[in-house]
JSON list of C-alpha atoms in Angstrom, two decimals:
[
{"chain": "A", "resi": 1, "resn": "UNK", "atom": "CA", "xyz": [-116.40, -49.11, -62.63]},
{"chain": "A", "resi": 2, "resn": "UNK", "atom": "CA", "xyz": [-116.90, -45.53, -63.33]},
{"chain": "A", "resi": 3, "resn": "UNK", "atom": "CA", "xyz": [-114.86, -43.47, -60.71]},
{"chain": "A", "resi": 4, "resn": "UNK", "atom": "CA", "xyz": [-115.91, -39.53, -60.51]},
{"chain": "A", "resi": 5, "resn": "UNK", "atom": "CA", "xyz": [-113.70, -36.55, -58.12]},
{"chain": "A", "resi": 6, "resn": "UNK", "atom": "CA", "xyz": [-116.85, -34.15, -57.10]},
{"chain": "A", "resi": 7, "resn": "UNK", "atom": "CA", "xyz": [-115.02, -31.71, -55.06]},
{"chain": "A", "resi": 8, "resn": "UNK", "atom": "CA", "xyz": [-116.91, -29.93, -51.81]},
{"chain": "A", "resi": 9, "resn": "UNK", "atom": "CA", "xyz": [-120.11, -29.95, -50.15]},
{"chain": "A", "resi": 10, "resn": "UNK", "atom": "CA", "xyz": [-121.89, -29.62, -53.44]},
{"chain": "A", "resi": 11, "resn": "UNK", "atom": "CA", "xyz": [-120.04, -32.45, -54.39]},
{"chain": "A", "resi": 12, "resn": "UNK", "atom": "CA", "xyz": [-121.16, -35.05, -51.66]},
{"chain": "A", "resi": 13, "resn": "UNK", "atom": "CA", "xyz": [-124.90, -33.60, -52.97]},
{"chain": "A", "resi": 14, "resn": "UNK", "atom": "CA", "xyz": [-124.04, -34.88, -55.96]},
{"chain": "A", "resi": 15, "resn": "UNK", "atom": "CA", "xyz": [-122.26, -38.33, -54.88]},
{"chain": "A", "resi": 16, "resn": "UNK", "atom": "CA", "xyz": [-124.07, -41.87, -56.11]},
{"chain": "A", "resi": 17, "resn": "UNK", "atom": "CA", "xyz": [-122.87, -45.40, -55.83]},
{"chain": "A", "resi": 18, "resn": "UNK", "atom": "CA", "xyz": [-119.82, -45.95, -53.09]},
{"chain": "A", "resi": 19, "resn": "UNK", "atom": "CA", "xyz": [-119.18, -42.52, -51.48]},
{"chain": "A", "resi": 20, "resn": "UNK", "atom": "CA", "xyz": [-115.84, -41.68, -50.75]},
{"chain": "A", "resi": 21, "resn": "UNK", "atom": "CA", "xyz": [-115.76, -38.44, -48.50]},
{"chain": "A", "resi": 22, "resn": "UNK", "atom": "CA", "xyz": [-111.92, -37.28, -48.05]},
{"chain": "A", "resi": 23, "resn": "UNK", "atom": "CA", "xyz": [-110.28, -35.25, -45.03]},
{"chain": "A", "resi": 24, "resn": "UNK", "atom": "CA", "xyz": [-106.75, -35.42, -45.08]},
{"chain": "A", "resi": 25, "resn": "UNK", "atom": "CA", "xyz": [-106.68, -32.39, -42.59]},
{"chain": "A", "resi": 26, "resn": "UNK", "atom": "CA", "xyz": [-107.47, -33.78, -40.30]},
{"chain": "A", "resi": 27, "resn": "UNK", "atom": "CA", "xyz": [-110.74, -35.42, -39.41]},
{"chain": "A", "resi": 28, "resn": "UNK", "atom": "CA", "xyz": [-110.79, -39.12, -41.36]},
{"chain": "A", "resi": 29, "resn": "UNK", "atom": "CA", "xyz": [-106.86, -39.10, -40.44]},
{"chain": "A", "resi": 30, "resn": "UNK", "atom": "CA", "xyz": [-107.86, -38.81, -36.66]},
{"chain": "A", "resi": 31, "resn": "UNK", "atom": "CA", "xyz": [-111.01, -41.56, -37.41]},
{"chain": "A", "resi": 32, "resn": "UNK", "atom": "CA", "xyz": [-108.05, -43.63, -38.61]},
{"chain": "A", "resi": 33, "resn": "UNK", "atom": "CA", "xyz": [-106.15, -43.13, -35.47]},
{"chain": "A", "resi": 34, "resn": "UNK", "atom": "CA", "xyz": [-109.06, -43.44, -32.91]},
{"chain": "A", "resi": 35, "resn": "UNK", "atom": "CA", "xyz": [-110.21, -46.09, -34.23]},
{"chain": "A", "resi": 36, "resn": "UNK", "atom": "CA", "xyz": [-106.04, -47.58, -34.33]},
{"chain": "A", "resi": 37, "resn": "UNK", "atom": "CA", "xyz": [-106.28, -46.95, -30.46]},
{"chain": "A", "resi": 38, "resn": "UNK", "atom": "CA", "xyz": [-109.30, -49.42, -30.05]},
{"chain": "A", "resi": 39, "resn": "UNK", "atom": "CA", "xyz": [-112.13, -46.45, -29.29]},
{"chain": "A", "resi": 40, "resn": "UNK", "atom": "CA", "xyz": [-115.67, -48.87, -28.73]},
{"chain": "A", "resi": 41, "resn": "UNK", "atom": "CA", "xyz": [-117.35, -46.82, -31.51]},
{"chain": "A", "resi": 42, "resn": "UNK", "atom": "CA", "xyz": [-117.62, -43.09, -33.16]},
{"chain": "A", "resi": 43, "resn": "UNK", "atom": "CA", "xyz": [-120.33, -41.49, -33.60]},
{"chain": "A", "resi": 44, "resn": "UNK", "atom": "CA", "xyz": [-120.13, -38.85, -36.59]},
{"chain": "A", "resi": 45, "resn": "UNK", "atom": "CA", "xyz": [-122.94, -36.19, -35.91]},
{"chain": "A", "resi": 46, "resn": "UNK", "atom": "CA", "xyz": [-123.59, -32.80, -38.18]},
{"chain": "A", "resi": 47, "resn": "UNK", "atom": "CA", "xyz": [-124.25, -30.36, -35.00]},
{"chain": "A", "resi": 48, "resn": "UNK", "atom": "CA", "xyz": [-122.67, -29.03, -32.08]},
{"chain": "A", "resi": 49, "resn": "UNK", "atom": "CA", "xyz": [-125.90, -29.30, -30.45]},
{"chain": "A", "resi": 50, "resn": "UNK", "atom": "CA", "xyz": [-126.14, -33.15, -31.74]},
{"chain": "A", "resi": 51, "resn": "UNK", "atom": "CA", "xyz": [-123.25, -33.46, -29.99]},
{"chain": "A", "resi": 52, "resn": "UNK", "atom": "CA", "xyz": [-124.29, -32.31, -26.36]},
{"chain": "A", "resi": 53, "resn": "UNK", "atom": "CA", "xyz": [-127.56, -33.66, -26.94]},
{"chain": "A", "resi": 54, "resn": "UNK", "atom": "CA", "xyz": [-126.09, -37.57, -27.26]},
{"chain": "A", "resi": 55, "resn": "UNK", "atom": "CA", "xyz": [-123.44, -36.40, -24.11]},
{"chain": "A", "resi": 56, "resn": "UNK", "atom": "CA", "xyz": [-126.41, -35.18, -21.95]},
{"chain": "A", "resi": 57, "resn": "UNK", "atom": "CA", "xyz": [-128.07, -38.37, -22.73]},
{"chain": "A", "resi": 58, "resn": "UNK", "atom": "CA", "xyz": [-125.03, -40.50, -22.62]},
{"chain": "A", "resi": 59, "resn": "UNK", "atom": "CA", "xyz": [-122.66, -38.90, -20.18]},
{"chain": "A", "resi": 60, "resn": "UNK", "atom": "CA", "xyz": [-119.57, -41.27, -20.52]},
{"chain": "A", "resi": 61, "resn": "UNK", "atom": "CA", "xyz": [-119.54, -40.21, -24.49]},
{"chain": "A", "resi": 62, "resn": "UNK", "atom": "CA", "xyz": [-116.61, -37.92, -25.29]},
{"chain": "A", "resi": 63, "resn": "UNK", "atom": "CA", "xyz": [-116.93, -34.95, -27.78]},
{"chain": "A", "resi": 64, "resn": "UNK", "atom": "CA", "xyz": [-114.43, -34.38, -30.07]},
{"chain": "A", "resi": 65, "resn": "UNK", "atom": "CA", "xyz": [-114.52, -31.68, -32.78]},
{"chain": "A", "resi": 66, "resn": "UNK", "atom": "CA", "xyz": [-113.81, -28.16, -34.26]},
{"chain": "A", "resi": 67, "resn": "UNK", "atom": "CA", "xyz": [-115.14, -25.27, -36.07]},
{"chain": "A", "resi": 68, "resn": "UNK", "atom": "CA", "xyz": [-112.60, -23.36, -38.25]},
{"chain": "A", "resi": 69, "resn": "UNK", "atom": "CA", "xyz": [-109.78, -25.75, -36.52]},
{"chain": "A", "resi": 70, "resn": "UNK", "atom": "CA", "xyz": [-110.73, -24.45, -32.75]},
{"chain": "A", "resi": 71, "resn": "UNK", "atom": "CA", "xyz": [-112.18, -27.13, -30.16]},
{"chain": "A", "resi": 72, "resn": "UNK", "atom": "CA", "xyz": [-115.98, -26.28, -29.09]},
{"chain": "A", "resi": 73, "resn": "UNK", "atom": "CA", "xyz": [-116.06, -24.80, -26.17]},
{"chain": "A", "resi": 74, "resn": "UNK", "atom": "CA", "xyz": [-117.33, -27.70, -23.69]},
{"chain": "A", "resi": 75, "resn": "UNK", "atom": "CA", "xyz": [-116.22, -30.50, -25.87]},
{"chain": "A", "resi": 76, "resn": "UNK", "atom": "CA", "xyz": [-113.08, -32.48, -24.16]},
{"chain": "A", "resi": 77, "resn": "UNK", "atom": "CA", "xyz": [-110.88, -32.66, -27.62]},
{"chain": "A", "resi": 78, "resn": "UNK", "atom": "CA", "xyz": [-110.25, -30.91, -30.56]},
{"chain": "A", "resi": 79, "resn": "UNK", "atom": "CA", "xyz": [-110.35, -32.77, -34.38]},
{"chain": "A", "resi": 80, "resn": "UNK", "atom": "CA", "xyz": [-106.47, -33.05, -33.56]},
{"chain": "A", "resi": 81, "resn": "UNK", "atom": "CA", "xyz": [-104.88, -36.57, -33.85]},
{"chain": "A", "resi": 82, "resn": "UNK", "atom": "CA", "xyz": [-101.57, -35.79, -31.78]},
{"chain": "A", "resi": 83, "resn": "UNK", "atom": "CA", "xyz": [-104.19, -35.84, -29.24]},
{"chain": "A", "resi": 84, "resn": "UNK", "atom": "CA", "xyz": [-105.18, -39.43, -29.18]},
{"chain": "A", "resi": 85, "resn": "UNK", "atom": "CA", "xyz": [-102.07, -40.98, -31.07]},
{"chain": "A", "resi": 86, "resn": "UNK", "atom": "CA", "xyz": [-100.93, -42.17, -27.52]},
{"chain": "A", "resi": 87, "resn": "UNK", "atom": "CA", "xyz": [-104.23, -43.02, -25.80]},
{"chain": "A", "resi": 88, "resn": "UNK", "atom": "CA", "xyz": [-105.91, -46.26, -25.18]},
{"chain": "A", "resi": 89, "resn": "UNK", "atom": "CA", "xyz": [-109.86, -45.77, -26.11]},
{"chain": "A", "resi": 90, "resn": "UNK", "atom": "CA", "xyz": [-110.93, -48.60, -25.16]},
{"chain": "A", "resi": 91, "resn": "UNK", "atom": "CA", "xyz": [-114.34, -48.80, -24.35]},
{"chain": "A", "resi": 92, "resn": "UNK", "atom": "CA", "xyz": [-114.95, -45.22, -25.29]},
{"chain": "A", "resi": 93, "resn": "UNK", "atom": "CA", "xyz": [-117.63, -44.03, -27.66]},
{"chain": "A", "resi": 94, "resn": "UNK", "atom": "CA", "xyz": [-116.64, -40.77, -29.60]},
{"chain": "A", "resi": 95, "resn": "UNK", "atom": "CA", "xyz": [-118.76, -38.24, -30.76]},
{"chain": "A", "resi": 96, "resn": "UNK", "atom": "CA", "xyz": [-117.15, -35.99, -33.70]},
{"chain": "A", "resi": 97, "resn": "UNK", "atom": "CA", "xyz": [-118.13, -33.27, -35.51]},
{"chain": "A", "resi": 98, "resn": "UNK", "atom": "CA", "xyz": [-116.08, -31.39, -37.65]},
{"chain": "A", "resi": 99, "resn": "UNK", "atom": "CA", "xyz": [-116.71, -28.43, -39.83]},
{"chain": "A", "resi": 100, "resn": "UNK", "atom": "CA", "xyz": [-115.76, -30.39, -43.37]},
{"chain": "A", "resi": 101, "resn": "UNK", "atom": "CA", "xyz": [-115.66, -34.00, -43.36]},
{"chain": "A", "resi": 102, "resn": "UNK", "atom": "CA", "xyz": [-118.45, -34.95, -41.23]},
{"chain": "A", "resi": 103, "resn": "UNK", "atom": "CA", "xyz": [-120.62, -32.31, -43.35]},
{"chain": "A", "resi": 104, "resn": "UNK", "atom": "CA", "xyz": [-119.78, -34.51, -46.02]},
{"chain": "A", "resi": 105, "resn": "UNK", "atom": "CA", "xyz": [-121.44, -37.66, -44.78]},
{"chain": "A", "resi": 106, "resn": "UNK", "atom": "CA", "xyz": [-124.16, -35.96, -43.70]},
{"chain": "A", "resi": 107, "resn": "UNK", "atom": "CA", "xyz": [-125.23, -34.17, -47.57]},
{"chain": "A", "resi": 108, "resn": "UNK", "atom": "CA", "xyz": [-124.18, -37.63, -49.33]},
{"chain": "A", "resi": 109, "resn": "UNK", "atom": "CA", "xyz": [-127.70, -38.44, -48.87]},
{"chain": "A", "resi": 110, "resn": "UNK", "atom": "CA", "xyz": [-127.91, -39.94, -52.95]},
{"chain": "A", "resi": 111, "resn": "UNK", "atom": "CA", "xyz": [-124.72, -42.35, -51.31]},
{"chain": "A", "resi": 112, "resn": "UNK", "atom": "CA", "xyz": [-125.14, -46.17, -51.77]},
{"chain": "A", "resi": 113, "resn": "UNK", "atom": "CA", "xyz": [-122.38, -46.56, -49.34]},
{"chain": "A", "resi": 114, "resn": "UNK", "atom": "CA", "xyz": [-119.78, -44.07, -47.60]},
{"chain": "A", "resi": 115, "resn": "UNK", "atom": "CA", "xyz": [-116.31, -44.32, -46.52]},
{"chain": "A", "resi": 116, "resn": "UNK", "atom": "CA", "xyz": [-113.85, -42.03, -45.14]},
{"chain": "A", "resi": 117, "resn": "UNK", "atom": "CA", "xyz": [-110.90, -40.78, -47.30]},
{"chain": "A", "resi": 118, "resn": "UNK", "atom": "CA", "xyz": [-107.44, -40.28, -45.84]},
{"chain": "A", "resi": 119, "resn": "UNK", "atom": "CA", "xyz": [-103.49, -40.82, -47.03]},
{"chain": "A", "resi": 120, "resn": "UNK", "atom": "CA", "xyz": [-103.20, -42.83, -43.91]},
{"chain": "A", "resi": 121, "resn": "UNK", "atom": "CA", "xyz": [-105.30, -45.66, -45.48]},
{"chain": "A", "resi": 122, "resn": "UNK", "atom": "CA", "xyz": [-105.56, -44.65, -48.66]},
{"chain": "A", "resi": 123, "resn": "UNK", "atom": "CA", "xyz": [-104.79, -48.53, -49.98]},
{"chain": "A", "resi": 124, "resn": "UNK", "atom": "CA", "xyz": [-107.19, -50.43, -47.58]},
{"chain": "A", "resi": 125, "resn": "UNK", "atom": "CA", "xyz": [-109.62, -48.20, -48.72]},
{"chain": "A", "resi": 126, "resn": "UNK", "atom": "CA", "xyz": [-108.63, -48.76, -52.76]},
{"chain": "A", "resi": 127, "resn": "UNK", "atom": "CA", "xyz": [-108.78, -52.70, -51.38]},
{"chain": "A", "resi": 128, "resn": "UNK", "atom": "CA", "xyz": [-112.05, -52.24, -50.09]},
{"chain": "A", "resi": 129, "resn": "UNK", "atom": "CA", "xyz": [-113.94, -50.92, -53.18]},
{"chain": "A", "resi": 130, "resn": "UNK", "atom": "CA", "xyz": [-112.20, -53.16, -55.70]},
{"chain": "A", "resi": 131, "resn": "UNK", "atom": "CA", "xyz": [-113.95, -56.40, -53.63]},
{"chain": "A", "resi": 132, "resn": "UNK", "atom": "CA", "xyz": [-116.91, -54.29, -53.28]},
{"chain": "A", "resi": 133, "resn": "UNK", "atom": "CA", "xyz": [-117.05, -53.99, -57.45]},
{"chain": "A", "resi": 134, "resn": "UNK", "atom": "CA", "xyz": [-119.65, -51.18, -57.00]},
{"chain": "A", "resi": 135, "resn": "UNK", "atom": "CA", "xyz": [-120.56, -49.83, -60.54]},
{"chain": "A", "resi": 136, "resn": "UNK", "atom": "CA", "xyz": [-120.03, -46.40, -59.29]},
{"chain": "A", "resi": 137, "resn": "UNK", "atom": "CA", "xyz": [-117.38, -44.65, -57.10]},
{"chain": "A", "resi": 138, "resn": "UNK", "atom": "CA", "xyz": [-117.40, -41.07, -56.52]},
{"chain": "A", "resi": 139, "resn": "UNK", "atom": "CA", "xyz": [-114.67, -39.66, -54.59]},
{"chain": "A", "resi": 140, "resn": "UNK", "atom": "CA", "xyz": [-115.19, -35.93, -52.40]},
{"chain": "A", "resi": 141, "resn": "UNK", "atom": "CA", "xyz": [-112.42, -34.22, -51.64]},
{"chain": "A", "resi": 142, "resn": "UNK", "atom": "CA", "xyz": [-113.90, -31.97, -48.74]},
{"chain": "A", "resi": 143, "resn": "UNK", "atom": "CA", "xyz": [-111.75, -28.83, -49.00]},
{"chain": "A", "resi": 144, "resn": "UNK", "atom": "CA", "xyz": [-111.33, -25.72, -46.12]},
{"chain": "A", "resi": 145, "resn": "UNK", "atom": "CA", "xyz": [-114.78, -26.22, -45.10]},
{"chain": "A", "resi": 146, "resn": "UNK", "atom": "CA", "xyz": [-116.88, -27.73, -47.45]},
{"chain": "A", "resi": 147, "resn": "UNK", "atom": "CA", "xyz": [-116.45, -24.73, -49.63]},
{"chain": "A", "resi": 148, "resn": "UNK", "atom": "CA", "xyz": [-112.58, -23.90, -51.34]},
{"chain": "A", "resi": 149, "resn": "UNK", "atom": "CA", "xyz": [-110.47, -26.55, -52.48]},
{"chain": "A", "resi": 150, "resn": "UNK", "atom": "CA", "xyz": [-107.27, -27.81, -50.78]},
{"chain": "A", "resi": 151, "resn": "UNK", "atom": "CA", "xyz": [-104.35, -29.75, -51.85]},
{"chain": "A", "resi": 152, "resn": "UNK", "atom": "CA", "xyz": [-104.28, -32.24, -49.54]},
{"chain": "A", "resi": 153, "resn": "UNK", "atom": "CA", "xyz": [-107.66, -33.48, -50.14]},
{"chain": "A", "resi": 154, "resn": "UNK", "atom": "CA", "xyz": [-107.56, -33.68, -53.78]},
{"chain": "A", "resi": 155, "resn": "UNK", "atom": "CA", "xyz": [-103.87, -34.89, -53.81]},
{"chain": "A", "resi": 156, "resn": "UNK", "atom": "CA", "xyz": [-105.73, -38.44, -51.65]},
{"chain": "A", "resi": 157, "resn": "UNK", "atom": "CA", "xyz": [-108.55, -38.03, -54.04]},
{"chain": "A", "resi": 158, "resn": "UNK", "atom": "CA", "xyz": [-105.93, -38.52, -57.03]},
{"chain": "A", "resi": 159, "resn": "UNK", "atom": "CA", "xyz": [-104.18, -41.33, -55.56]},
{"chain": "A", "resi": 160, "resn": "UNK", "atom": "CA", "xyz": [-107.44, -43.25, -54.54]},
{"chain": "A", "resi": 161, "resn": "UNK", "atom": "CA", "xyz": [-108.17, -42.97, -58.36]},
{"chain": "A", "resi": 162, "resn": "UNK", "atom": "CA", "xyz": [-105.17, -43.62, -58.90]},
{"chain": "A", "resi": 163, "resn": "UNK", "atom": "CA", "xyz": [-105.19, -47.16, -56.93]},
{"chain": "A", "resi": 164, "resn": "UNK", "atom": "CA", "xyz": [-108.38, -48.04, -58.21]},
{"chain": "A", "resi": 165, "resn": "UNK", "atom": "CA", "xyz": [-107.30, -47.34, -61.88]},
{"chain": "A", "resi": 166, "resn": "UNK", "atom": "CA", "xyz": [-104.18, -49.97, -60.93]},
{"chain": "A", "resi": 167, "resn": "UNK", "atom": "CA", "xyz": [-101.67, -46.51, -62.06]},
{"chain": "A", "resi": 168, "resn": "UNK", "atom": "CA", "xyz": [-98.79, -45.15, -60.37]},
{"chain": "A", "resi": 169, "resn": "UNK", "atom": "CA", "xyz": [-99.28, -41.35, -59.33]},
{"chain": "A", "resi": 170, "resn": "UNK", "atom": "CA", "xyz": [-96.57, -39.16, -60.41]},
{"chain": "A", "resi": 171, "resn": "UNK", "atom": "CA", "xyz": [-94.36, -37.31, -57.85]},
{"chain": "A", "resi": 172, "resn": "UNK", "atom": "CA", "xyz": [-96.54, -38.71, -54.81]},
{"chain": "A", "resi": 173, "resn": "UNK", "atom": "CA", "xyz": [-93.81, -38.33, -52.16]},
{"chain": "A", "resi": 174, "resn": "UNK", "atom": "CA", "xyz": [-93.18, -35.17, -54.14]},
{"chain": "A", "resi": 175, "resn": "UNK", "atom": "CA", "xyz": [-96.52, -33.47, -53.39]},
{"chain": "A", "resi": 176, "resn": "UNK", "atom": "CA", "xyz": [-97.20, -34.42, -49.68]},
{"chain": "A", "resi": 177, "resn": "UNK", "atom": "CA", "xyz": [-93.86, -32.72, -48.79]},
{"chain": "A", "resi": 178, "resn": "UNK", "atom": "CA", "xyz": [-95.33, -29.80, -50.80]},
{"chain": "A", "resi": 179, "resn": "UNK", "atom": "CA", "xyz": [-98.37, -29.61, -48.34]},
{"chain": "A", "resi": 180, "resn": "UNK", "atom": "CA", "xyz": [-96.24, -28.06, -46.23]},
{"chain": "A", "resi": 181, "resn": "UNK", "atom": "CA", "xyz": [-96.31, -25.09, -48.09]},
{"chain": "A", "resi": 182, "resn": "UNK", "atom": "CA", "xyz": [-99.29, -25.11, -48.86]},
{"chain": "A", "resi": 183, "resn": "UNK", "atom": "CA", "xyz": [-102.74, -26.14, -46.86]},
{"chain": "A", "resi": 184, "resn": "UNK", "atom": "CA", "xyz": [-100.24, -27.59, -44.67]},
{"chain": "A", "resi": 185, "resn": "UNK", "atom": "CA", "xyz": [-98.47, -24.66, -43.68]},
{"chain": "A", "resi": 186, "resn": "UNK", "atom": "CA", "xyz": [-100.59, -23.65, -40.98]},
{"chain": "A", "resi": 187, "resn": "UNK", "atom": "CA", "xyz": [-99.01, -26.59, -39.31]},
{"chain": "A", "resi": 188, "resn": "UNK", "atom": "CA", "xyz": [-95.93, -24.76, -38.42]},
{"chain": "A", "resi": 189, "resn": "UNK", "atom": "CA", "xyz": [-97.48, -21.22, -38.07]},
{"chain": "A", "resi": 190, "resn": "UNK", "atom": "CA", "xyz": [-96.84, -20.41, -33.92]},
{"chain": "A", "resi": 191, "resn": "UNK", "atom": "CA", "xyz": [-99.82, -18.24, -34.36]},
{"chain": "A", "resi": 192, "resn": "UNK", "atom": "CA", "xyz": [-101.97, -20.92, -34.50]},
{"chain": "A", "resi": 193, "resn": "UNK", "atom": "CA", "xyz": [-102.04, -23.32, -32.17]},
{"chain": "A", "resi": 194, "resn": "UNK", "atom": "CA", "xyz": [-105.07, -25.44, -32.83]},
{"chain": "A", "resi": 195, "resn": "UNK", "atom": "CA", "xyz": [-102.93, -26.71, -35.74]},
{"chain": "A", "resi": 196, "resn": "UNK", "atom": "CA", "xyz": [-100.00, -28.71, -33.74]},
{"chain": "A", "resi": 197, "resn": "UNK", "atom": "CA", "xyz": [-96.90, -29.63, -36.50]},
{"chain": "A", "resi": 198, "resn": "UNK", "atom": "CA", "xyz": [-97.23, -33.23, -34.75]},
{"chain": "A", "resi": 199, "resn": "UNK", "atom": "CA", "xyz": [-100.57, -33.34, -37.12]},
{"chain": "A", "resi": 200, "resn": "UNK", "atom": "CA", "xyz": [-99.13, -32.71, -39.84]},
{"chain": "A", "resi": 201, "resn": "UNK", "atom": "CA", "xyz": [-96.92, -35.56, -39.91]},
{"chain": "A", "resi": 202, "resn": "UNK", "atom": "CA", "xyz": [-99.71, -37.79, -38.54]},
{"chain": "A", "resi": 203, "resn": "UNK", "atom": "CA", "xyz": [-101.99, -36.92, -40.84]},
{"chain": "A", "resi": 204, "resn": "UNK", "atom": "CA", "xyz": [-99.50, -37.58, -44.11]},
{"chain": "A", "resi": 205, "resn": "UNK", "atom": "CA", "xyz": [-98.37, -40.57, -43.25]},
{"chain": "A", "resi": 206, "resn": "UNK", "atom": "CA", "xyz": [-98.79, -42.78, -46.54]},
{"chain": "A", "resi": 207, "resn": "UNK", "atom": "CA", "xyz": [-100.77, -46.41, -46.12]},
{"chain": "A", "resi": 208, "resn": "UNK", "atom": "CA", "xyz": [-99.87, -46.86, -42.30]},
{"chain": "A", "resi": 209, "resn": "UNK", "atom": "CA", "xyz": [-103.36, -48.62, -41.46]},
{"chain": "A", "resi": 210, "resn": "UNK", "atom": "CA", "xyz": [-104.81, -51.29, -43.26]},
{"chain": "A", "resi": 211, "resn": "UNK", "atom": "CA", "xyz": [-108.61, -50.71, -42.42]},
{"chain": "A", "resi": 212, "resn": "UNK", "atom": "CA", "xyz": [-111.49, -48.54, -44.26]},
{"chain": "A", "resi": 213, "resn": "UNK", "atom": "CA", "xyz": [-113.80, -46.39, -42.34]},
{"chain": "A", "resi": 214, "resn": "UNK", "atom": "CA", "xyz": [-117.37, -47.42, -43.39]},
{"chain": "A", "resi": 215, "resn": "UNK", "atom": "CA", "xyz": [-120.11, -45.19, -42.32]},
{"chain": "A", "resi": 216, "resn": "UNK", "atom": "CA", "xyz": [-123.61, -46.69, -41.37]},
{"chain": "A", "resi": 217, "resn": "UNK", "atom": "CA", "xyz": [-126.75, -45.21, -39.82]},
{"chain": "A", "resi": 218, "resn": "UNK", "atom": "CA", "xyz": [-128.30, -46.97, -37.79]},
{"chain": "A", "resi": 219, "resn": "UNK", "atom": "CA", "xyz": [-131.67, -45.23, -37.77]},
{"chain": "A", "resi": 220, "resn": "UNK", "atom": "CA", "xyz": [-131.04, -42.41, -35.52]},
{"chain": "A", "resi": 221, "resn": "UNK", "atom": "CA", "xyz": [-127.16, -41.66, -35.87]},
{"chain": "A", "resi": 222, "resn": "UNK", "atom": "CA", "xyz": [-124.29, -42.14, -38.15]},
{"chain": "A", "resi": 223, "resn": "UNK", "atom": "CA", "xyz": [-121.74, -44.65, -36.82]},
{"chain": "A", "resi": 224, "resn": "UNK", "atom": "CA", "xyz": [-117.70, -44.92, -38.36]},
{"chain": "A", "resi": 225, "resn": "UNK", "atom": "CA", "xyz": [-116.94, -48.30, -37.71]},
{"chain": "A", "resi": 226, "resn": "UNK", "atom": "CA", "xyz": [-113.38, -49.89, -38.95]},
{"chain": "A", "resi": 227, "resn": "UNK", "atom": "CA", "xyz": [-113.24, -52.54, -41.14]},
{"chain": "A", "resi": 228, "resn": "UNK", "atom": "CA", "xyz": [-109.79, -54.49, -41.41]},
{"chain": "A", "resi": 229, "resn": "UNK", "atom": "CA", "xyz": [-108.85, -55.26, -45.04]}
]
């Protein structure tokens, strides 16, 4: 198995065999937890205007996303998962768009397969690819964006490897508590509300779900859906 990190949108451009497209902060974490709370099915689309389209065909669909952290005006949530951690969705279908991970899915066009990265299941998702026994994994760490490089992302992009490579990552426990001074800072900044702390802590939780998020299209739409491992 030949495992590759290609960082960033250019990255998931680049990404062949099983596609691994990380978000720590915070858009696979909150798949994870939707998903956790029984939501009927997400759909992942590129576009705000996707997004409205599918909700003025589909009216009971719920939009859920950001750009640069903010909820769209007119969508009903944000990408935030303290927002859903104590909701029942069942019977809801989600549609998310986000300004980094979902980009992600949508340029791994060269993709044999794609999955969502996130420390929340980082280990179902290891699980996953090992009985899978693709011949290639590449693993994105999505970054601020698409574009710069965070720690969070490449810090579940190391430990995936690390999983897959049967190692033990040095100073694990060490790092994520070092997220929150870094990328994960913005967490406790008043300023800036769109980032509650409660996120923070949901979205660094090691290993708590023990389900991959495997991305299909269906011929007109992406769809997450959760497989238990």
């Amino acid at each position: 198995m030949k495992i590759q990190i290609l960082p960033l949108l250019e990255g998931a451009k680049q990404a062949t065999g099983l596609t691994v497209i990380i978000d720590v902060f915070r858009a696979f974490s909150l798949e994870a937890y939707m998903h956790a709370n029984h939501a009927e099915k997400i759909i992942p689309v590129k576009t705000v205007e996707e997004a409205f389209q599918l909700k003025q065909q589909n009216p009971s669909y719920v939009l859920v996303g950001e750009r640069g952290g903010i909820k769209i005006d007119g969508f009903q949530y944000g990408n935030s998962p303290s927002e859903f951690v104590h909701q029942d969705l069942t019977g809801k279908v989600l549609v998310h768009t986000t300004s980094a991970g979902v980009q992600g899915i949508a340029a791994a066009t060269n993709a044999d397969e794609i999955v969502t990265g996130a420390l929340v299941n980082a280990k179902a998702t290891a699980r996953y690819i090992e009985k899978k026994k693709p011949d290639v994994v590449s693993i994105v760490p999505m970054g601020w964006g698409g574009e710069n490089c965070t720690e969070e992302d490449q810090l579940c992009a190391e430990y995936l490897q690390a999983l897959l490579l049967h190692q033990q990552l040095p100073d694990l426990q060490q790092r994520i508590e070092q997220l929150k001074y870094q990328e994960g800072k913005k967490f406790f900044d008043p300023s800036k509300p769109q980032f509650p702390e409660e996120d923070f802590w949901l979205c660094t939780k090691l290993d708590v779900f023990d389900g991959v998020n495997r991305v299909i299209h269906d011929g007109n739409t992406f769809i997450s859906e959760w497989i238990e491992e």
